[in-house]
Amino acid sequence: MLLVILVIFAVAPAAPWIHRAAPRLSGWLLAVVPAGATVYLLAQIPEVAAGNAVTAAYPWAPGMGLTLSFYLDGLSLLFGLLITGIGALVVAYTGAYLKDHPRAGWFQAYILLFMGSMLGVVLSGNLLSLFVFWELTSLTSYLLIGFDHERAAARESAWQALLVTAAGGLALLAGLVLMGVVAGTYDLETLLASEDVFREHGLYVPILLLVLIGAFTKSAQWPFHFWLPNAMEAPTPASAYLHSSTMVKAGIYLLARFNPMLGGTDLWFWLLTGFGAATMALGACMALPQNYLKRLLAYTTISALGALTMLIGMGTELALKTAMVFLLVHALYKGALFLVAGSIDHETGEKDITRLGGLRAHLPITFAAAALAALSMAGIPPFFGFMGKELMYEAVTGDVAEGAILGGLALLTNILMVTVAGLLVLRPFLGARQSTPKELHEAPVAMWLGPALLGGLGLFIGLFPGFTAANLIAPAASALLAAPVEVELVLWHGVNLPLLLSVLTLAGGAAIYWLRDGLGRLTAPLAPLTNLGPERGYELTLAGVLGFSAWQTRTLQNGYLRRYMLITVLTTIILAGGTFVTRFAGLDSIVLSEVRFYEGVLAALILLSAVFAVWTSSRLAAVAAIGVVGYAMAIIFLIYGAPDLAMTQFVIETLTVILFVLVFYHLSRFAVYAGRATQFRDAVVAITIGVLMTVFAFVATQIQFHDSIHEFFAERSLPDAHGRNFVNVILVDFRSLDTLAEIAVLAVAGLGAYSLLRLRPKRKKGS
Amino acid sequence: MNLLVVSPILIPLTAAALGLMLWRWRRLQRLAGGIGAVAGFAAAVVLVATVWRERILVTELANWPAPYGIVLVADLLSSLLVLVSAGMGLLVTVYSFASTDKRREAFGYYPLFQVLIMGINGAFLTGDLFNLYVWFEVMLMASFVLLALGGERPQLEGAIKYVTLNLIASAIFLAAVGLTYGVAGTLNLADLGDKLAETDNPGLVTTLGVLYLIAFGVKAAVFPLFFWLPSSYHTPPVAVSAIFAALLTKVGVYSMVRVFTVLFLHEPEYTYHTLILTIGVLSMITGVLGAAVQSEFRRILAFHSISQIGYMVMGLGLFTPLALAGAIIYIVHHSVVKANLFLISGLVHRRQGSHELKKIGGVYLACPALGLLFLVTAMSLAGIPPFSGFFAKLALVQAGLEAEAYIAVAAALAVGLMTLYSMTKIWTQVFWEPAPEGVTDGAAFPDDPSAGPWGMVIPVAILAAMAVALGLGAEFMFRYAMAAAEQLLAPAEYIGAVLGRPS
Amino acid sequence: MELVLAIAIGALYAAGIYLILRRSIAKLIIGLALLSHGANLLIFTAAGLERGRPPLIPEGQTEAAMPIADPLPQALILTAIVIGFSVLAFALVLFLRAFQTVGGDDLDDMRTTDT
């Protein structure tokens, strides 16, 4: 299985070259790869249908729990076939759709990369590797939506989609890691076998919420749905593939896959069913007023995703089976309809159904395919879609809490589905011919093959459901329930409630189709309300974060060096001072050596000079004060037995003073810039840190954990290092590395000063 | 005396000295710098390989026994960091060959660069506290000069802020060293670890630790001590920014790790879980929010560095083996990726003449290869798998959740989202959006359709490949990092190796 | 004496920090010089004051006569003094160049890299 995915990933980067080499055939050539994958998956049907999962594992980062393991059971097989099968058709379709586009090869590359990633998601047998592929689908989706990157709308929609799905992705990561921490493993097979590890655990609620955020953002559940209609900026093949058949179903896959581990609780039921049903109904309602083909399809996709979520949430055996059936139903008809929309756009140059009509004559095959798909969407027998609808009605009217509400919502949704199906097919293809920007002719083979196949399958499976039921639906549902089930799909169940509801659906759908314009006029005043939705919330949140960031940056990093230093010093005071004051155990004893007169004078001199340097307004006086401090220190060094140190201090201090004078000669007079309040504040801060340092210094003289190591130097300098002056020996021998580095600093400083003075920027013209 | 351990200091020193002696001949200076970089890298590889076998190598300089002489200690962490510094030094030197202007080269750019590397290596390898201070100063001094070299006004202004804030930090560091010696009587890290362990005044020792934390915190640019970084990182030539971003702040982080794992183990609840963890989280948030509102390529990257440092500090704050391993992986990942982003900004600047996002655009169409290199690197920074950043973040998230530090993990993930926001903002405005009026891509070099001169493109490509390799080969990195982390958390091994006792 | 010197150290730090917080770069650098002195004095004081003899062995003898001053902090301060001087010298030149480029010593005029 790894090989399959790797091949797809490997071919992807080659796509641009293949396209350049054979522009007419590249679509067909590249489609061979996913077609091959489809064949491979089909070959696995016997094994999987028998109830055995096909697995493989390759280590990637086992230390962190990330193994590239694969787990192919009924659920992954169903999804996998959708991904590779529809993928093959889309790749071939793209070959014709983007025939003249200069970057068509890149597009194919992105599609293939996406395909590999999506396959990785559904085939993954390890939670972390699932996440890796999950994020890759977000990334490739971003590249695909923004493919037409010269247009601002494409860029913005791509960005929005990425941010929303990535935010969900991060929540998902937290949830997955928590699952790993709780269960002690990330291996899917193991997790599926262990009962109730999560449901009983204290962290169940956070885990569930995090995983749901991930799934809901990816699968466009309300309130995270708004990115999906905007993603229609992508070229149509991408929309057909990602945003109806595969990527948005990733969330559904996740919910289905995790049902055995996290499902079955009340919280699961209420959250999934609630949000799912709401999305289902809202999506359908929002679809009704749309006039652009792709937007109609986008909103109805949102509705379908909601329905799937709801069914998984309901959790009964029938509901889960229905979910799998509906998954396949929807993928077939929606994929076909999207491709048809693309064909219409490609051939006529028009996207608005109010401006299309009578295309039947010029695009007969496309029309046939569209009709097949639409009939399945409307749920008319004997199409597969009819079975799906019946099963849904059966599931919601069965033994389920709030079944009446769910049933009502389902009815409403399906009515609108019928209407939209009519809008999609009847308006453009039937009726009077309207003028179009482009010359009309039938789409090329590559572009009607896909819809025809998918639409045809909708009819075929409706008539002969046995194979599909036993080999695709049953294993998938078994995976969901973690127990083997049988699935029987029959067209006629007898006259019962679901059948009545179906009749009602058709009637209602037709009625609303005729009344649509009138309804539109009635509800027109309500239109501004749509701006208050979750998308607005997203925009406000983003704006809020950015506004806060701007304020924060302006306040903290405002350009004033003294602000920076004030904060640094305050931090020192608060942290170091705070720690000391709260934690210091106190001094046991205080030992003070006596203060001799001249020593006291010297110390006082230092203190006074420091204060003088602050207070004076003469530059030279300030420099002189520094000099006094230095010399006084040198004498103190002398008194306390440090003659070398004293000598060095004298010399360096003299040099310093000279250097200061040389530089200050060029600088301007001291000026006082700050007001009294600032001076006072700064003085308080400065004195505080002075006090802190005094305390620290004093405490350090009183406390000694250990004798210092200097005895070694006293004993060993002469015999081993052959030196009498211990300080010199330390500098030159014991700690020579320090001296080496010190000289390096000096050299670099000299070099730096020289370069600063000599290397000046070139004068720009006119400055 | 083990020359292998000394070589990361000796080789750049020789190269710098040689370069200074060859002051008159610019070409020979380049040669000296280049040979120094290559030799340094080779030595670092051998060092890491040896340390992986031996676990820890100690050299007593001039054969004076510890704690009386200065020792250099190459354990798993320090040798890894030496390798990172040597590798980045080599790649940025190559990039500098193609991108640095002649005047800067004539005033000692390459010798300065080698001194910078020497200081960094010295700081990584030393086992003595005062020696650490001295190497800090070497590194700082070289960076001061590299930053200001050229004398342009933004450089000078940035340099002033950089110099003063770092001088304050040095004054605090020196004070802390003085206080430490006054209290413990020794400067050797291992010896200090021994002597400070049994003390009846843990509060005082913790206070000392806080002083070091502040001093290193300024160096590492954590909250609230980071101000020098956004003021100055974007002012020098891109190669200098790149090597700064790769290494300078890491020395601060390393010192924090070293000092807090060997010396200040007294009150872990307070130091780690409260203080350091909070600082890490606040750094993460402040940095990324600052980046979100910038409109200049390099300033975005500068602010991001603060945020990424926050992650590393968070790893230290959690103080479990997995967390420290995550921090180590993060250090390596960030050096590679952040430097590469700076280098790429240089390539873009070369094509279009500006770093302001609003004034550039359409690079993807003009040069898809450059776009791809940026995309890989930027997605790695944002933590998208399968690149290096994902594994670094994963380790930290796992460590955080295991340690029940839920707020920190939530912050880490949210910051990751905002990182993605900034990176895609650059991608959108620089690569996807068409160039604004009046800007022609590649106008300066109409006859050259490639991404740039080989000297600039090859390092970028290598670094991007590393971002991928570290991701695909994450297991290897993880195993090394875990070994290093466990070694850090058992200071008895370090102390024993240095002081010559069986650990 | 320890107390007296500790107070002097505090004064140096206080004066240094106060000057660093000023807007004029000339005052800033004076503050840096004072800060540097304060740090050196701190090392000296904290290490322990020994009013004893210098740490060396006089000619003709084989051992130093105890008690001697601790040689180690002296070596450290020596190194620190030289390093401090190097940095200060460079900073002086840097500030001079900044002054010449900007045309004044007011730090508030030097904010272009942050805005």
mmCIF file of N, CA and C in Angstrom, chain A residues 234-325:
data_model
loop_
_atom_site.group_PDB
_atom_site.id
_atom_site.type_symbol
_atom_site.label_atom_id
_atom_site.label_comp_id
_atom_site.label_asym_id
_atom_site.label_seq_id
_atom_site.Cartn_x
_atom_site.Cartn_y
_atom_site.Cartn_z
ATOM 1 N N ALA A 234 -11.574 27.833 -6.956
ATOM 2 C CA ALA A 234 -10.627 26.899 -7.569
ATOM 3 C C ALA A 234 -11.120 26.511 -8.956
ATOM 4 N N PRO A 235 -10.191 26.099 -9.814
ATOM 5 C CA PRO A 235 -10.634 25.558 -11.100
ATOM 6 C C PRO A 235 -11.569 24.378 -10.867
ATOM 7 N N THR A 236 -12.542 24.205 -11.727
ATOM 8 C CA THR A 236 -13.602 23.233 -11.463
ATOM 9 C C THR A 236 -13.137 21.813 -11.191
ATOM 10 N N PRO A 237 -12.148 21.297 -11.892
ATOM 11 C CA PRO A 237 -11.739 19.930 -11.539
ATOM 12 C C PRO A 237 -11.361 19.807 -10.078
ATOM 13 N N ALA A 238 -10.702 20.842 -9.537
ATOM 14 C CA ALA A 238 -10.343 20.789 -8.122
ATOM 15 C C ALA A 238 -11.593 20.816 -7.269
ATOM 16 N N SER A 239 -12.536 21.670 -7.622
ATOM 17 C CA SER A 239 -13.764 21.726 -6.838
ATOM 18 C C SER A 239 -14.479 20.389 -6.879
ATOM 19 N N ALA A 240 -14.497 19.803 -8.065
ATOM 20 C CA ALA A 240 -15.202 18.532 -8.189
ATOM 21 C C ALA A 240 -14.545 17.472 -7.337
ATOM 22 N N TYR A 241 -13.251 17.486 -7.317
ATOM 23 C CA TYR A 241 -12.528 16.417 -6.657
ATOM 24 C C TYR A 241 -12.453 16.656 -5.151
ATOM 25 N N LEU A 242 -11.895 17.831 -4.792
ATOM 26 C CA LEU A 242 -11.665 18.048 -3.378
ATOM 27 C C LEU A 242 -12.920 18.405 -2.636
ATOM 28 N N HIS A 243 -13.613 19.402 -3.223
ATOM 29 C CA HIS A 243 -14.593 20.048 -2.382
ATOM 30 C C HIS A 243 -15.963 19.459 -2.564
ATOM 31 N N SER A 244 -16.021 18.272 -3.109
ATOM 32 C CA SER A 244 -17.288 17.568 -3.050
ATOM 33 C C SER A 244 -17.111 16.096 -2.794
ATOM 34 N N SER A 245 -16.110 15.494 -3.406
ATOM 35 C CA SER A 245 -16.019 14.048 -3.280
ATOM 36 C C SER A 245 -15.024 13.584 -2.239
ATOM 37 N N THR A 246 -13.954 14.307 -2.044
ATOM 38 C CA THR A 246 -12.918 13.719 -1.217
ATOM 39 C C THR A 246 -12.529 14.544 -0.008
ATOM 40 N N MET A 247 -11.897 15.678 -0.198
ATOM 41 C CA MET A 247 -11.305 16.303 0.970
ATOM 42 C C MET A 247 -12.335 16.621 2.050
ATOM 43 N N VAL A 248 -13.474 17.147 1.622
ATOM 44 C CA VAL A 248 -14.443 17.501 2.649
ATOM 45 C C VAL A 248 -15.020 16.261 3.308
ATOM 46 N N LYS A 249 -14.872 15.136 2.670
ATOM 47 C CA LYS A 249 -15.360 13.919 3.296
ATOM 48 C C LYS A 249 -14.369 13.396 4.314
ATOM 49 N N ALA A 250 -13.173 14.017 4.376
ATOM 50 C CA ALA A 250 -12.168 13.525 5.320
ATOM 51 C C ALA A 250 -12.688 13.606 6.745
ATOM 52 N N GLY A 251 -13.397 14.668 7.046
ATOM 53 C CA GLY A 251 -13.958 14.788 8.375
ATOM 54 C C GLY A 251 -14.968 13.681 8.651
ATOM 55 N N ILE A 252 -15.765 13.406 7.639
ATOM 56 C CA ILE A 252 -16.746 12.323 7.788
ATOM 57 C C ILE A 252 -16.006 11.004 8.032
ATOM 58 N N TYR A 253 -14.942 10.817 7.263
ATOM 59 C CA TYR A 253 -14.144 9.599 7.460
ATOM 60 C C TYR A 253 -13.676 9.504 8.911
ATOM 61 N N LEU A 254 -13.189 10.623 9.406
ATOM 62 C CA LEU A 254 -12.670 10.620 10.778
ATOM 63 C C LEU A 254 -13.760 10.215 11.767
ATOM 64 N N LEU A 255 -14.939 10.834 11.600
ATOM 65 C CA LEU A 255 -16.036 10.522 12.520
ATOM 66 C C LEU A 255 -16.412 9.046 12.421
ATOM 67 N N ALA A 256 -16.443 8.576 11.172
ATOM 68 C CA ALA A 256 -16.799 7.166 10.990
ATOM 69 C C ALA A 256 -15.749 6.265 11.625
ATOM 70 N N ARG A 257 -14.513 6.598 11.379
ATOM 71 C CA ARG A 257 -13.431 5.762 11.877
ATOM 72 C C ARG A 257 -13.396 5.759 13.403
ATOM 73 N N PHE A 258 -13.688 6.878 13.991
ATOM 74 C CA PHE A 258 -13.609 6.967 15.452
ATOM 75 C C PHE A 258 -14.901 6.555 16.142
ATOM 76 N N ASN A 259 -15.912 6.233 15.379
ATOM 77 C CA ASN A 259 -17.177 5.870 15.993
ATOM 78 C C ASN A 259 -17.036 4.742 17.012
ATOM 79 N N PRO A 260 -16.302 3.671 16.696
ATOM 80 C CA PRO A 260 -16.189 2.605 17.695
ATOM 81 C C PRO A 260 -15.494 3.066 18.963
ATOM 82 N N MET A 261 -14.591 4.064 18.833
ATOM 83 C CA MET A 261 -13.806 4.438 20.014
ATOM 84 C C MET A 261 -14.447 5.556 20.820
ATOM 85 N N LEU A 262 -15.013 6.513 20.119
ATOM 86 C CA LEU A 262 -15.528 7.699 20.810
ATOM 87 C C LEU A 262 -17.049 7.789 20.768
ATOM 88 N N GLY A 263 -17.678 7.025 19.889
ATOM 89 C CA GLY A 263 -19.114 7.188 19.708
ATOM 90 C C GLY A 263 -19.923 6.439 20.745
ATOM 91 N N GLY A 264 -21.233 6.600 20.625
ATOM 92 C CA GLY A 264 -22.114 5.844 21.492
ATOM 93 C C GLY A 264 -22.518 6.563 22.759
ATOM 94 N N THR A 265 -21.917 7.685 23.043
ATOM 95 C CA THR A 265 -22.314 8.386 24.253
ATOM 96 C C THR A 265 -23.360 9.437 23.922
ATOM 97 N N ASP A 266 -23.999 9.947 24.954
ATOM 98 C CA ASP A 266 -25.010 10.976 24.715
ATOM 99 C C ASP A 266 -24.403 12.207 24.079
ATOM 100 N N LEU A 267 -23.232 12.592 24.566
ATOM 101 C CA LEU A 267 -22.594 13.799 24.043
ATOM 102 C C LEU A 267 -22.332 13.649 22.546
ATOM 103 N N TRP A 268 -21.848 12.482 22.169
ATOM 104 C CA TRP A 268 -21.596 12.211 20.764
ATOM 105 C C TRP A 268 -22.881 12.391 19.970
ATOM 106 N N PHE A 269 -23.929 11.799 20.472
ATOM 107 C CA PHE A 269 -25.205 11.862 19.764
ATOM 108 C C PHE A 269 -25.647 13.303 19.579
ATOM 109 N N TRP A 270 -25.696 14.050 20.691
ATOM 110 C CA TRP A 270 -26.230 15.402 20.586
ATOM 111 C C TRP A 270 -25.369 16.305 19.714
ATOM 112 N N LEU A 271 -24.063 16.202 19.870
ATOM 113 C CA LEU A 271 -23.202 17.085 19.087
ATOM 114 C C LEU A 271 -23.280 16.770 17.604
ATOM 115 N N LEU A 272 -23.089 15.500 17.267
ATOM 116 C CA LEU A 272 -23.066 15.187 15.842
ATOM 117 C C LEU A 272 -24.424 15.361 15.208
ATOM 118 N N THR A 273 -25.426 14.787 15.842
ATOM 119 C CA THR A 273 -26.754 14.883 15.260
ATOM 120 C C THR A 273 -27.197 16.338 15.194
ATOM 121 N N GLY A 274 -26.954 17.057 16.283
ATOM 122 C CA GLY A 274 -27.372 18.453 16.307
ATOM 123 C C GLY A 274 -26.728 19.273 15.209
ATOM 124 N N PHE A 275 -25.406 19.305 15.219
ATOM 125 C CA PHE A 275 -24.729 20.116 14.217
ATOM 126 C C PHE A 275 -24.988 19.582 12.819
ATOM 127 N N GLY A 276 -24.999 18.257 12.705
ATOM 128 C CA GLY A 276 -25.210 17.671 11.391
ATOM 129 C C GLY A 276 -26.561 18.034 10.813
ATOM 130 N N ALA A 277 -27.598 17.859 11.626
ATOM 131 C CA ALA A 277 -28.932 18.166 11.120
ATOM 132 C C ALA A 277 -29.053 19.647 10.777
ATOM 133 N N ALA A 278 -28.507 20.493 11.654
ATOM 134 C CA ALA A 278 -28.571 21.931 11.385
ATOM 135 C C ALA A 278 -27.872 22.264 10.077
ATOM 136 N N THR A 279 -26.677 21.690 9.893
ATOM 137 C CA THR A 279 -25.940 21.942 8.663
ATOM 138 C C THR A 279 -26.726 21.455 7.456
ATOM 139 N N MET A 280 -27.300 20.288 7.610
ATOM 140 C CA MET A 280 -28.043 19.702 6.503
ATOM 141 C C MET A 280 -29.146 20.649 6.042
ATOM 142 N N ALA A 281 -29.939 21.101 7.002
ATOM 143 C CA ALA A 281 -31.062 21.961 6.631
ATOM 144 C C ALA A 281 -30.591 23.327 6.144
ATOM 145 N N LEU A 282 -29.650 23.923 6.886
ATOM 146 C CA LEU A 282 -29.159 25.246 6.511
ATOM 147 C C LEU A 282 -28.508 25.230 5.131
ATOM 148 N N GLY A 283 -27.720 24.206 4.887
ATOM 149 C CA GLY A 283 -27.051 24.124 3.596
ATOM 150 C C GLY A 283 -28.051 24.115 2.463
ATOM 151 N N ALA A 284 -29.086 23.308 2.637
ATOM 152 C CA ALA A 284 -30.092 23.230 1.590
ATOM 153 C C ALA A 284 -30.785 24.573 1.412
ATOM 154 N N CYS A 285 -31.145 25.208 2.526
ATOM 155 C CA CYS A 285 -31.817 26.508 2.412
ATOM 156 C C CYS A 285 -30.932 27.543 1.747
ATOM 157 N N MET A 286 -29.661 27.533 2.107
ATOM 158 C CA MET A 286 -28.760 28.530 1.522
ATOM 159 C C MET A 286 -28.502 28.247 0.051
ATOM 160 N N ALA A 287 -28.716 26.999 -0.355
ATOM 161 C CA ALA A 287 -28.495 26.685 -1.762
ATOM 162 C C ALA A 287 -29.572 27.291 -2.640
ATOM 163 N N LEU A 288 -30.768 27.322 -2.134
ATOM 164 C CA LEU A 288 -31.906 27.693 -2.971
ATOM 165 C C LEU A 288 -31.764 29.011 -3.716
ATOM 166 N N PRO A 289 -31.350 30.094 -3.062
ATOM 167 C CA PRO A 289 -31.278 31.345 -3.811
ATOM 168 C C PRO A 289 -30.092 31.468 -4.762
ATOM 169 N N GLN A 290 -29.174 30.524 -4.775
ATOM 170 C CA GLN A 290 -27.966 30.688 -5.580
ATOM 171 C C GLN A 290 -28.260 30.572 -7.064
ATOM 172 N N ASN A 291 -27.532 31.344 -7.842
ATOM 173 C CA ASN A 291 -27.690 31.266 -9.290
ATOM 174 C C ASN A 291 -26.463 30.753 -9.999
ATOM 175 N N TYR A 292 -25.342 30.798 -9.322
ATOM 176 C CA TYR A 292 -24.137 30.265 -9.949
ATOM 177 C C TYR A 292 -24.109 28.758 -9.771
ATOM 178 N N LEU A 293 -23.797 28.049 -10.841
ATOM 179 C CA LEU A 293 -23.807 26.583 -10.824
ATOM 180 C C LEU A 293 -22.975 26.050 -9.669
ATOM 181 N N LYS A 294 -21.726 26.524 -9.572
ATOM 182 C CA LYS A 294 -20.844 25.936 -8.584
ATOM 183 C C LYS A 294 -21.289 26.254 -7.167
ATOM 184 N N ARG A 295 -21.900 27.389 -6.981
ATOM 185 C CA ARG A 295 -22.356 27.707 -5.625
ATOM 186 C C ARG A 295 -23.533 26.838 -5.231
ATOM 187 N N LEU A 296 -24.406 26.571 -6.211
ATOM 188 C CA LEU A 296 -25.498 25.640 -5.937
ATOM 189 C C LEU A 296 -24.935 24.317 -5.468
ATOM 190 N N LEU A 297 -23.908 23.876 -6.190
ATOM 191 C CA LEU A 297 -23.330 22.587 -5.856
ATOM 192 C C LEU A 297 -22.617 22.628 -4.502
ATOM 193 N N ALA A 298 -21.967 23.765 -4.224
ATOM 194 C CA ALA A 298 -21.238 23.862 -2.960
ATOM 195 C C ALA A 298 -22.177 23.780 -1.767
ATOM 196 N N TYR A 299 -23.246 24.562 -1.808
ATOM 197 C CA TYR A 299 -24.144 24.564 -0.656
ATOM 198 C C TYR A 299 -24.851 23.244 -0.474
ATOM 199 N N THR A 300 -25.195 22.596 -1.615
ATOM 200 C CA THR A 300 -25.829 21.297 -1.435
ATOM 201 C C THR A 300 -24.824 20.278 -0.911
ATOM 202 N N THR A 301 -23.558 20.470 -1.225
ATOM 203 C CA THR A 301 -22.550 19.588 -0.638
ATOM 204 C C THR A 301 -22.501 19.782 0.868
ATOM 205 N N ILE A 302 -22.533 21.029 1.281
ATOM 206 C CA ILE A 302 -22.539 21.281 2.725
ATOM 207 C C ILE A 302 -23.716 20.543 3.358
ATOM 208 N N SER A 303 -24.849 20.630 2.703
ATOM 209 C CA SER A 303 -26.032 19.955 3.232
ATOM 210 C C SER A 303 -25.807 18.451 3.318
ATOM 211 N N ALA A 304 -25.209 17.896 2.268
ATOM 212 C CA ALA A 304 -24.974 16.449 2.273
ATOM 213 C C ALA A 304 -24.023 16.053 3.392
ATOM 214 N N LEU A 305 -22.993 16.878 3.590
ATOM 215 C CA LEU A 305 -22.059 16.575 4.669
ATOM 216 C C LEU A 305 -22.768 16.618 6.015
ATOM 217 N N GLY A 306 -23.689 17.559 6.129
ATOM 218 C CA GLY A 306 -24.448 17.628 7.370
ATOM 219 C C GLY A 306 -25.266 16.367 7.581
ATOM 220 N N ALA A 307 -25.855 15.899 6.471
ATOM 221 C CA ALA A 307 -26.669 14.692 6.593
ATOM 222 C C ALA A 307 -25.825 13.514 7.041
ATOM 223 N N LEU A 308 -24.627 13.408 6.450
ATOM 224 C CA LEU A 308 -23.751 12.297 6.826
ATOM 225 C C LEU A 308 -23.378 12.366 8.301
ATOM 226 N N THR A 309 -23.058 13.587 8.733
ATOM 227 C CA THR A 309 -22.707 13.754 10.147
ATOM 228 C C THR A 309 -23.860 13.343 11.045
ATOM 229 N N MET A 310 -25.018 13.796 10.660
ATOM 230 C CA MET A 310 -26.199 13.471 11.464
ATOM 231 C C MET A 310 -26.387 11.966 11.575
ATOM 232 N N LEU A 311 -26.246 11.292 10.423
ATOM 233 C CA LEU A 311 -26.465 9.852 10.441
ATOM 234 C C LEU A 311 -25.439 9.145 11.325
ATOM 235 N N ILE A 312 -24.196 9.563 11.234
ATOM 236 C CA ILE A 312 -23.185 8.924 12.072
ATOM 237 C C ILE A 312 -23.470 9.215 13.529
ATOM 238 N N GLY A 313 -23.964 10.425 13.768
ATOM 239 C CA GLY A 313 -24.286 10.766 15.144
ATOM 240 C C GLY A 313 -25.413 9.917 15.703
ATOM 241 N N MET A 314 -26.390 9.591 14.835
ATOM 242 C CA MET A 314 -27.530 8.826 15.331
ATOM 243 C C MET A 314 -27.116 7.470 15.857
ATOM 244 N N GLY A 315 -26.130 6.881 15.181
ATOM 245 C CA GLY A 315 -25.504 5.724 15.781
ATOM 246 C C GLY A 315 -26.221 4.398 15.721
ATOM 247 N N THR A 316 -27.468 4.378 15.247
ATOM 248 C CA THR A 316 -28.122 3.070 15.163
ATOM 249 C C THR A 316 -27.547 2.318 13.963
ATOM 250 N N GLU A 317 -27.757 1.012 13.984
ATOM 251 C CA GLU A 317 -27.179 0.207 12.909
ATOM 252 C C GLU A 317 -27.699 0.678 11.558
ATOM 253 N N LEU A 318 -28.978 0.959 11.508
ATOM 254 C CA LEU A 318 -29.553 1.400 10.244
ATOM 255 C C LEU A 318 -28.976 2.737 9.815
ATOM 256 N N ALA A 319 -28.846 3.643 10.776
ATOM 257 C CA ALA A 319 -28.306 4.962 10.432
ATOM 258 C C ALA A 319 -26.903 4.848 9.868
ATOM 259 N N LEU A 320 -26.070 4.024 10.474
ATOM 260 C CA LEU A 320 -24.696 3.898 10.000
ATOM 261 C C LEU A 320 -24.650 3.270 8.616
ATOM 262 N N LYS A 321 -25.497 2.285 8.386
ATOM 263 C CA LYS A 321 -25.521 1.706 7.042
ATOM 264 C C LYS A 321 -25.944 2.764 6.044
ATOM 265 N N THR A 322 -26.973 3.532 6.441
ATOM 266 C CA THR A 322 -27.445 4.592 5.548
ATOM 267 C C THR A 322 -26.337 5.570 5.229
ATOM 268 N N ALA A 323 -25.539 5.879 6.243
ATOM 269 C CA ALA A 323 -24.453 6.834 6.028
ATOM 270 C C ALA A 323 -23.523 6.340 4.929
ATOM 271 N N MET A 324 -23.185 5.083 4.972
ATOM 272 C CA MET A 324 -22.285 4.551 3.960
ATOM 273 C C MET A 324 -22.921 4.565 2.583
ATOM 274 N N VAL A 325 -24.198 4.227 2.560
ATOM 275 C CA VAL A 325 -24.879 4.255 1.267
ATOM 276 C C VAL A 325 -24.895 5.678 0.730
#
